Coordinates of N, CA and C in Angstrom, one line a residue:
X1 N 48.5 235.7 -91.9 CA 47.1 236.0 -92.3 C 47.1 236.6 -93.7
X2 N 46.6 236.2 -94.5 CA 46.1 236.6 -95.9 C 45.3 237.6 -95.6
X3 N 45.5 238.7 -96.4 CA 44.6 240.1 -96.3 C 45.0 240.9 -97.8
X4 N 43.5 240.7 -98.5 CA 43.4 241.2 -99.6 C 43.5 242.7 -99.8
X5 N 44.4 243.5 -100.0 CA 44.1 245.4 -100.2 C 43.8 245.8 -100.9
X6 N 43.0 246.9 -101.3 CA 42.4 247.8 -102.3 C 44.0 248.0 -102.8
X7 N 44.3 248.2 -104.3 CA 44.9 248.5 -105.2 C 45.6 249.7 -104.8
X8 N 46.8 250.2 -105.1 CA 47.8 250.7 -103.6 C 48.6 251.6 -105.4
X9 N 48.2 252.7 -105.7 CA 48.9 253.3 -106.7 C 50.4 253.5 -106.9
X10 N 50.7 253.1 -105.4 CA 52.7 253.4 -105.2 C 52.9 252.0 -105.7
X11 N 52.4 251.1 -105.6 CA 53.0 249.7 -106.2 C 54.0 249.8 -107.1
X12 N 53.6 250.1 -108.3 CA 54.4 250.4 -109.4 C 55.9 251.5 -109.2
X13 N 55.7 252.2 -108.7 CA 56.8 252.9 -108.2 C 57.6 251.8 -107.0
X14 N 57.4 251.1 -106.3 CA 57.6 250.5 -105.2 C 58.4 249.3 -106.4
X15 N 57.8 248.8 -107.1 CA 58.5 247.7 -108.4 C 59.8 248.0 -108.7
X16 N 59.8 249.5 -109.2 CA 60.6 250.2 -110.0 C 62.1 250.1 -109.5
X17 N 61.7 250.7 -107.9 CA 62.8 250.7 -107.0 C 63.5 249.2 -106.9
X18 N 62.7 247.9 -106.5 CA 63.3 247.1 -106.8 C 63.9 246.5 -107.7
X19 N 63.5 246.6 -109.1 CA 63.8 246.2 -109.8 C 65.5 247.2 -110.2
X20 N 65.4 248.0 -109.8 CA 66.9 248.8 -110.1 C 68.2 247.9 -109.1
X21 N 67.3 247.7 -108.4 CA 68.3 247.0 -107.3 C 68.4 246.0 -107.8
X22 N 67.8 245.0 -108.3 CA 68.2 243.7 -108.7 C 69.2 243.9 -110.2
X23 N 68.6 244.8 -110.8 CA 70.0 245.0 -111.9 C 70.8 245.0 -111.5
X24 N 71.2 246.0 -110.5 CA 72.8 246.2 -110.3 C 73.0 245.0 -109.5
X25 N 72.8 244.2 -109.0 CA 72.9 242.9 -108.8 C 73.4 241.6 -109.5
X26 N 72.6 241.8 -110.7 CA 72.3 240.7 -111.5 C 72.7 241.0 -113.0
X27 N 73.3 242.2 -113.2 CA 73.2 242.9 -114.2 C 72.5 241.9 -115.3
X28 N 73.4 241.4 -116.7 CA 72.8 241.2 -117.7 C 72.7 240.3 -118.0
X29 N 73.0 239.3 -116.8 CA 72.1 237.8 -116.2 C 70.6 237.9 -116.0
X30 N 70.0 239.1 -115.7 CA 69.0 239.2 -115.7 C 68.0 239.8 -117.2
X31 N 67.9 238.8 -117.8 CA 67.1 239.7 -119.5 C 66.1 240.1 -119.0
X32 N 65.4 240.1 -118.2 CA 64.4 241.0 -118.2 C 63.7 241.1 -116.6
X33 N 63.3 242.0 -116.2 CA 62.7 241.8 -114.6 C 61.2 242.8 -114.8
X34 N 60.4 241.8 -114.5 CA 58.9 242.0 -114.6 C 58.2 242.0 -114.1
X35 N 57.4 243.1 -113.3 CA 55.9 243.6 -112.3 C 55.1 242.2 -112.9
X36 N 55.0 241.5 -112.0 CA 53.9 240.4 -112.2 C 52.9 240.3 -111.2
X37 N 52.0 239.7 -111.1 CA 51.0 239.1 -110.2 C 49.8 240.6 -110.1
X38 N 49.1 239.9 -109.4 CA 48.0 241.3 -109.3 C 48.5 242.6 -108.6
X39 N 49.4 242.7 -107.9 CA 50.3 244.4 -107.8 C 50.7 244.5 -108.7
X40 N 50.3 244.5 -110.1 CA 50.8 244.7 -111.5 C 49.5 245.1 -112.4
X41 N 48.5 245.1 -111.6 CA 47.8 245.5 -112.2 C 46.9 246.5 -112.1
X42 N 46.8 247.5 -112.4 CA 46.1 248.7 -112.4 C 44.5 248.6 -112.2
X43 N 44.2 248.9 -110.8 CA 43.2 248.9 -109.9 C 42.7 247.2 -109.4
X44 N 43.6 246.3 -109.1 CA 43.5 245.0 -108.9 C 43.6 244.7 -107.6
X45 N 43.0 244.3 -106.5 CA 43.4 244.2 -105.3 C 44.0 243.6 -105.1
X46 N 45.1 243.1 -104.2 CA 45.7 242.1 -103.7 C 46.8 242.3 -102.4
X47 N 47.6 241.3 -102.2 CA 48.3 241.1 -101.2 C 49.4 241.9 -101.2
X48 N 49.4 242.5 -100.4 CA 50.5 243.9 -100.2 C 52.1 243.1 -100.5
X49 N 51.8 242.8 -101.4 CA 53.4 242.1 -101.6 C 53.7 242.2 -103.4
X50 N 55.1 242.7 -103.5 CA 55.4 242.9 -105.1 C 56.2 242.0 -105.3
X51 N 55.2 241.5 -106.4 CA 55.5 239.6 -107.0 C 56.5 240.4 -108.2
X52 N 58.0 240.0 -108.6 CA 58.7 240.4 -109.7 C 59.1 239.1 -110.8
X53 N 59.2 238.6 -111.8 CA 59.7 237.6 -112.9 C 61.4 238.6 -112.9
X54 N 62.2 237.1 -112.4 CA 63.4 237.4 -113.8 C 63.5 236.5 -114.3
X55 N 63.9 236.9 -115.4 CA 63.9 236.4 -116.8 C 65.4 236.3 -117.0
X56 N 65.9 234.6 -116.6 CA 67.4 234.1 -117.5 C 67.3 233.5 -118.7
X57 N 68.5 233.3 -118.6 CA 68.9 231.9 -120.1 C 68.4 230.4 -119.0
X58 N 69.6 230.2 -118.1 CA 69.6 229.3 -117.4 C 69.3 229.3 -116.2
X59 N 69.0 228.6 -115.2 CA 69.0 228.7 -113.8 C 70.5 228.3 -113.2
X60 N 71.5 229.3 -112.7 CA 72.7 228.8 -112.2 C 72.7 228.9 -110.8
X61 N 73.7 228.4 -110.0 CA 74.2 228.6 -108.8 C 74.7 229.6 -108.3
X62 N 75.0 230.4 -109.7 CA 75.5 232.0 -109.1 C 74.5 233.0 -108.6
X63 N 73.4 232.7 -109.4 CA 72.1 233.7 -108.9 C 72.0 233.5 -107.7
X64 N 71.3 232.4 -107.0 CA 71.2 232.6 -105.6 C 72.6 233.2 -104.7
X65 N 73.7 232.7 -104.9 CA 75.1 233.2 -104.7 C 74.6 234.5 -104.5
X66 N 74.7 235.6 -105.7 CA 74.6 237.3 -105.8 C 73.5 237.8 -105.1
X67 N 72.6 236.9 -105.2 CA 71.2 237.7 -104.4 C 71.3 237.4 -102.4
X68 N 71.5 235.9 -102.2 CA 71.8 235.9 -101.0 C 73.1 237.2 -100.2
X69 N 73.9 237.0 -101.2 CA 74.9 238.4 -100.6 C 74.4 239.5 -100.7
X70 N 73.2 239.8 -101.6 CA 73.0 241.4 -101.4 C 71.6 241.1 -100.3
X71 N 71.5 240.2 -99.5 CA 70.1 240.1 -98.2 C 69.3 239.2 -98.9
X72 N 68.9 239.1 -99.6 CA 67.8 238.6 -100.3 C 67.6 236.9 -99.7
X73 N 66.8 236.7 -99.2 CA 66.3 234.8 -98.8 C 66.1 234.2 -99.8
X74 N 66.8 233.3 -99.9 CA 66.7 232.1 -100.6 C 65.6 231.1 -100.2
X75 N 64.6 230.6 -100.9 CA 63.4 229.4 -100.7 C 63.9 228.5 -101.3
X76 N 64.7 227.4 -100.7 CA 65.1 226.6 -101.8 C 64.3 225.6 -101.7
X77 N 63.5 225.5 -100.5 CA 62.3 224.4 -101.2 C 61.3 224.5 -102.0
X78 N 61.6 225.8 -102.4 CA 60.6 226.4 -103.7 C 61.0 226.1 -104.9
X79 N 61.0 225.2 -105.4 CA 61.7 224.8 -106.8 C 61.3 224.9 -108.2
X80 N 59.6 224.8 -108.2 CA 58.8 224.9 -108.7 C 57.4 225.5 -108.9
X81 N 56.5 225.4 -110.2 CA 55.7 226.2 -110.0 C 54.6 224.8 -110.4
X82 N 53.0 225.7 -110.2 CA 52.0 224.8 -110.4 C 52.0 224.9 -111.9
X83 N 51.2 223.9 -112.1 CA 51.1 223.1 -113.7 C 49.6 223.5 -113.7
X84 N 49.5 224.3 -114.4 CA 48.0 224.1 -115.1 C 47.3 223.0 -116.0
X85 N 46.5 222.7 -115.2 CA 45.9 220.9 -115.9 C 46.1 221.0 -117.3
X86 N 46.3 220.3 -118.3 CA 46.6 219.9 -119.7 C 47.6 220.6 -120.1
X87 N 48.6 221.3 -119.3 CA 50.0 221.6 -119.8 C 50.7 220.9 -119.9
X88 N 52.1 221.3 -120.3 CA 52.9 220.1 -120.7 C 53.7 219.8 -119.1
X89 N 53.7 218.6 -118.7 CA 54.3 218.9 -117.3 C 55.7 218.2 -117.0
X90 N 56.5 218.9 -118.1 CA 58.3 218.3 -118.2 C 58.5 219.2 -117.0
X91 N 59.2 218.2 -116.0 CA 59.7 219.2 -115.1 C 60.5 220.5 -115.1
X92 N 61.3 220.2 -116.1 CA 62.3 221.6 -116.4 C 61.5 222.8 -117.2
X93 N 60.6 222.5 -117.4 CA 59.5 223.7 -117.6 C 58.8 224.4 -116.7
X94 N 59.0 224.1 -115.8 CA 58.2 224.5 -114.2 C 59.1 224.7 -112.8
X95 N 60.6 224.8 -113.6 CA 61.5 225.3 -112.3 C 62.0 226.7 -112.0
X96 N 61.9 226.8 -111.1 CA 62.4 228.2 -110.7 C 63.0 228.6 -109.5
X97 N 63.9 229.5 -109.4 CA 64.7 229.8 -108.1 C 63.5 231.0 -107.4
X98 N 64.0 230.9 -105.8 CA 62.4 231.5 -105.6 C 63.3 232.8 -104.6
X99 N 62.7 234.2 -104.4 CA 63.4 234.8 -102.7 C 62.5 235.7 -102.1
X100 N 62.6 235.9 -101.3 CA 62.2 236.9 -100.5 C 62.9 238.2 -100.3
X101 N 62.6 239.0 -99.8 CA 63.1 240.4 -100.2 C 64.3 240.7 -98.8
X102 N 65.4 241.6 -98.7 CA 66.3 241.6 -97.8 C 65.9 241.8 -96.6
X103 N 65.9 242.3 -95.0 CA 65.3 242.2 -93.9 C 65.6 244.5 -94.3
X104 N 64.0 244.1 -93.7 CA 63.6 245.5 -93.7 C 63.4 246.1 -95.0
X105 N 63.2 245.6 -95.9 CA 63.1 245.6 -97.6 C 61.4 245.7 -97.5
X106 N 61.2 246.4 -98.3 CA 59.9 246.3 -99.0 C 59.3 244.8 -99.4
X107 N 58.4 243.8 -98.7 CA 57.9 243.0 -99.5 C 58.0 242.4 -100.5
X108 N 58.4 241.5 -100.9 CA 58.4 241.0 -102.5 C 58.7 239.5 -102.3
X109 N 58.5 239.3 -103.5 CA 58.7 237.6 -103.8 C 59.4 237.7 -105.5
X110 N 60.5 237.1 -105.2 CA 61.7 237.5 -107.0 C 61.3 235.4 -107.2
X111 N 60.5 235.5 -108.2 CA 60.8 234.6 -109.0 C 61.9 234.7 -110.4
X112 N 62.9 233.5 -110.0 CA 63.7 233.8 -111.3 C 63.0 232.1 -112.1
X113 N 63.0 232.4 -113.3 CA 62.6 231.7 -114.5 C 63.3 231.9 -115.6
X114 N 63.1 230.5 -116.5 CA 63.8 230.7 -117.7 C 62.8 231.0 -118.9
X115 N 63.6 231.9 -119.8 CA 63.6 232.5 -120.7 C 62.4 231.6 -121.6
X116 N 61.4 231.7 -122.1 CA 60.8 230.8 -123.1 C 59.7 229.5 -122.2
X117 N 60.0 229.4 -121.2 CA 59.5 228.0 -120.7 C 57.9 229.0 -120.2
X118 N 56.5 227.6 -120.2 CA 55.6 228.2 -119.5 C 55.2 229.0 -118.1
X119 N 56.2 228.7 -117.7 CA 55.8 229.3 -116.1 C 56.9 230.6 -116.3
X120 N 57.0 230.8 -117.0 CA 57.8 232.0 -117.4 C 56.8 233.4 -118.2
X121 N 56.4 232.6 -119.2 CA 55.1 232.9 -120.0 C 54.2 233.6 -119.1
X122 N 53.8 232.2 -118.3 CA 52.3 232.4 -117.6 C 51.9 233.6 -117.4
X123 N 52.7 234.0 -116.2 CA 52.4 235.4 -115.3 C 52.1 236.6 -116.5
X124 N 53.1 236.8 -117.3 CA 53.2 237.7 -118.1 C 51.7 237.8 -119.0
X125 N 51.2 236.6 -119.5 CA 50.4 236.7 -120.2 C 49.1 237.0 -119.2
X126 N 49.1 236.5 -118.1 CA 48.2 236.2 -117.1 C 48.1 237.8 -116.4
X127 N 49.0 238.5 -116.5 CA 49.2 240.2 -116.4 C 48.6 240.6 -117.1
X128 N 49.0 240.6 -118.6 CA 48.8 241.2 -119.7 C 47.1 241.1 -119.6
X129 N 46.7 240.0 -119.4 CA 44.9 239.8 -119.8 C 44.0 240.7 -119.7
X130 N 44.5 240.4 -118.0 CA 43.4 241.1 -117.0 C 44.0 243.0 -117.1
X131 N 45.0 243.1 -117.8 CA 45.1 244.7 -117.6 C 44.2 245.1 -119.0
X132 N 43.8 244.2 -119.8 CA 42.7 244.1 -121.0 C 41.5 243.8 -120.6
X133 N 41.5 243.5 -119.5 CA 39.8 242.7 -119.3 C 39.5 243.0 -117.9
X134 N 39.4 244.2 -117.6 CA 38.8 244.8 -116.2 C 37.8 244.2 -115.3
X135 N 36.5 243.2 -116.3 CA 36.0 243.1 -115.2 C 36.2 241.4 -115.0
X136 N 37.5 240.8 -115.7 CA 37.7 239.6 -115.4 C 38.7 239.8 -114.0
X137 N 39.0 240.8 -113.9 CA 40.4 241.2 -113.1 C 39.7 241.7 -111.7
X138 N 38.3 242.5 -111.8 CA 37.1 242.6 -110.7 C 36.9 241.1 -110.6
X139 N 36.5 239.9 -111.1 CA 36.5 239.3 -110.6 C 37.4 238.1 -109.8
X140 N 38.5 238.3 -110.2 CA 39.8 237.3 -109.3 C 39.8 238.1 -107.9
X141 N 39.8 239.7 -108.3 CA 39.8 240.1 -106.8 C 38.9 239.5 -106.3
X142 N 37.3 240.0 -106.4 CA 36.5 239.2 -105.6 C 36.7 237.6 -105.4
X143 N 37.1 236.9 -106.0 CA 37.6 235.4 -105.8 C 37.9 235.5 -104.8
X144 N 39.9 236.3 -105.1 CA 40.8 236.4 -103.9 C 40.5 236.5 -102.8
X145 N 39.5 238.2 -102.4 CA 38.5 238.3 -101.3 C 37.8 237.6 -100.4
X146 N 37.2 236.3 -101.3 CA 36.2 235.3 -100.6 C 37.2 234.3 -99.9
X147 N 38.1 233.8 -100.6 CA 39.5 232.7 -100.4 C 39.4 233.3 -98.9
X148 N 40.2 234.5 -99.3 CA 40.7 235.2 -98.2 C 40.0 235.2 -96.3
X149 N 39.0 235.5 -96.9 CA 37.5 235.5 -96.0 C 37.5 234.1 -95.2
X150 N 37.5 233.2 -96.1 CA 37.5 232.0 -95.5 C 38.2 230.9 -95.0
X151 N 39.7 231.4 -95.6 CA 41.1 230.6 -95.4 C 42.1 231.6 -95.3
X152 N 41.5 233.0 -94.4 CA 43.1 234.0 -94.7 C 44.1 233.1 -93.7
X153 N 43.7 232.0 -92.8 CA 45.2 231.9 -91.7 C 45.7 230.9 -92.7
X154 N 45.3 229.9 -93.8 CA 45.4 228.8 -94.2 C 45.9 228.9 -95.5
X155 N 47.3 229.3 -95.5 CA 47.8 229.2 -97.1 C 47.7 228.0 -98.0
X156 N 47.4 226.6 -97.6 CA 47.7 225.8 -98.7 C 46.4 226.2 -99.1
X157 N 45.2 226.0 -98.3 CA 43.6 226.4 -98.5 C 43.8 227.4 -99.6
X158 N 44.2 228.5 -99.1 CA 44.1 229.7 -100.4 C 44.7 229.5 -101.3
X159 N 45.9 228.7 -101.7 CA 46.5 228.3 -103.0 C 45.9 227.2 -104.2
X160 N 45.1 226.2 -102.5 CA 44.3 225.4 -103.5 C 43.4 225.4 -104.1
X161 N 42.4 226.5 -103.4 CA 41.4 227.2 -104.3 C 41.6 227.9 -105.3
X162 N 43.1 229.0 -105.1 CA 42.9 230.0 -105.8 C 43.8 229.2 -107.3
X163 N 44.3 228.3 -107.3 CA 45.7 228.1 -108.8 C 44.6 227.3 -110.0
X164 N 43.4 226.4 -109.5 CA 42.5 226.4 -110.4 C 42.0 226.7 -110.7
X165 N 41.5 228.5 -110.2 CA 40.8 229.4 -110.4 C 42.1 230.1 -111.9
X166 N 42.7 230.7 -111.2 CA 43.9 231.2 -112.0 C 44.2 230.4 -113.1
X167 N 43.8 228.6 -113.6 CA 43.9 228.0 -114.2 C 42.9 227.8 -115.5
X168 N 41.9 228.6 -115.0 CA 40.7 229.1 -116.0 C 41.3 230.6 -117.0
X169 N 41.4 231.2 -116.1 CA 41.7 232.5 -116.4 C 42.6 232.3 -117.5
X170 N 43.9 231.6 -117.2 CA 44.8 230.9 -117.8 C 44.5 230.4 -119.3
X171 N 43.8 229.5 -119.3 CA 42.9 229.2 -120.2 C 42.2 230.1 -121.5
X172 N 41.9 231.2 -121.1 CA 41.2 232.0 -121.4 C 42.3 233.2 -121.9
X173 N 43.2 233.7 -121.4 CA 44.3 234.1 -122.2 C 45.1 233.9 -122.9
X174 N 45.2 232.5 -122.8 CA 45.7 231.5 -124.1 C 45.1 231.8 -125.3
X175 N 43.8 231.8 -125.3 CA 42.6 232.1 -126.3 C 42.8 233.3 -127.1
X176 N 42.9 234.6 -126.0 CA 43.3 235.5 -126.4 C 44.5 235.6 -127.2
X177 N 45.6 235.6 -126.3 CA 47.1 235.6 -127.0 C 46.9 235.3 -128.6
X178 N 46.5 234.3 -128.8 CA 46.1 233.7 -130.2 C 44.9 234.3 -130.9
X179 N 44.0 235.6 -130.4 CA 43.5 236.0 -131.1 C 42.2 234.7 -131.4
X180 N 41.9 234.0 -130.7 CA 40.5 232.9 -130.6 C 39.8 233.6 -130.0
X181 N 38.4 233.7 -130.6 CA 37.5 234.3 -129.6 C 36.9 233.5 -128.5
X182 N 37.0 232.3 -128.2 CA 36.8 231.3 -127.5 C 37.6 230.4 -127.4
X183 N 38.2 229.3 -126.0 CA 39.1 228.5 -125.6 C 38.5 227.7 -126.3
X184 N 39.5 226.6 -126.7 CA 39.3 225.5 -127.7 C 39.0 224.5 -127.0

């Protein structure tokens, strides 16, 4: 069941902790490990779950290797991410190793991505927006909320309403990033 939560202030501290653990894991295979998704954003409701980005060069076979040995679940039919309509849609721009957090672990979902590619970007800029634009960020919650309301047992339901939705937004931070005052 999908259940949206009021904004949870230990999130960020709850990040922190993981993310230390995946360093010593991953050490400097990992360039960068990043609070993404709406538990990343300050006063943003969402799903009691801490969404993390790491950030490689490549995607190898040793990652999943080191993370499956320290607990961590492997999704390997998670390969990829959604394409926002009029992106570029080369598949190797949209791959990613996907896991779940060890048993009895705090919640999370560790997307690993490569360095430079869009679906690497996305989240980060898609973070970045809404921690600029508060009441765009009141509104995904409320989105998420209604989704939720209507399809909390029905995840493809909530994903398929919610990645077009997200795909606006998307849109509109691109604009930003570039300093446009309007999507083109």
């Amino acid at each position: 069941m999908i259940v949206i939560h009021s904004y949870k202030p230990t999130w960020p501290q709850e990040f922190a902790a993981i993310k230390a653990a995946l360093t010593k894991i991953l050490g400097a295979q990992a360039l960068c490990i990043d609070h993404i998704g709406s538990t990343s954003v300050p006063g943003l409701g969402a799903k009691d779950v801490i969404d993390i980005q790491l950030t490689v060069q490549v995607l190898t076979p040793n990652i999943p290797e080191k993370l499956t040995e320290a607990g961590y679940y492997h999704r390997e039919h998670i390969t990829c991410d959604h394409v926002p309509l009029g992106a570029d849609a080369t598949p190797h721009l949209w791959k990613k190793q996907f896991f779940h957090q060890p048993d009895g672990q705090r919640r999370a979902n560790i997307h690993v991505r490569v360095e430079g590619n869009p679906n690497q970007q996305y989240p980060l800029l898609f973070r970045d927006y809404l921690r600029s634009h508060p009441n765009s960020a009141k509104s995904v919650e409320l989105i998420k909320r209604e989704i939720a309301k209507r399809h909390g047992d029905d995840i493809d339901a909530y994903y398929d309403i919610k990645d077009p939705v997200y795909d606006l937004i998307w849109e509109a931070a691109l604009a930003w990033s570039k300093g446009l005052s309007k999507v083109e």
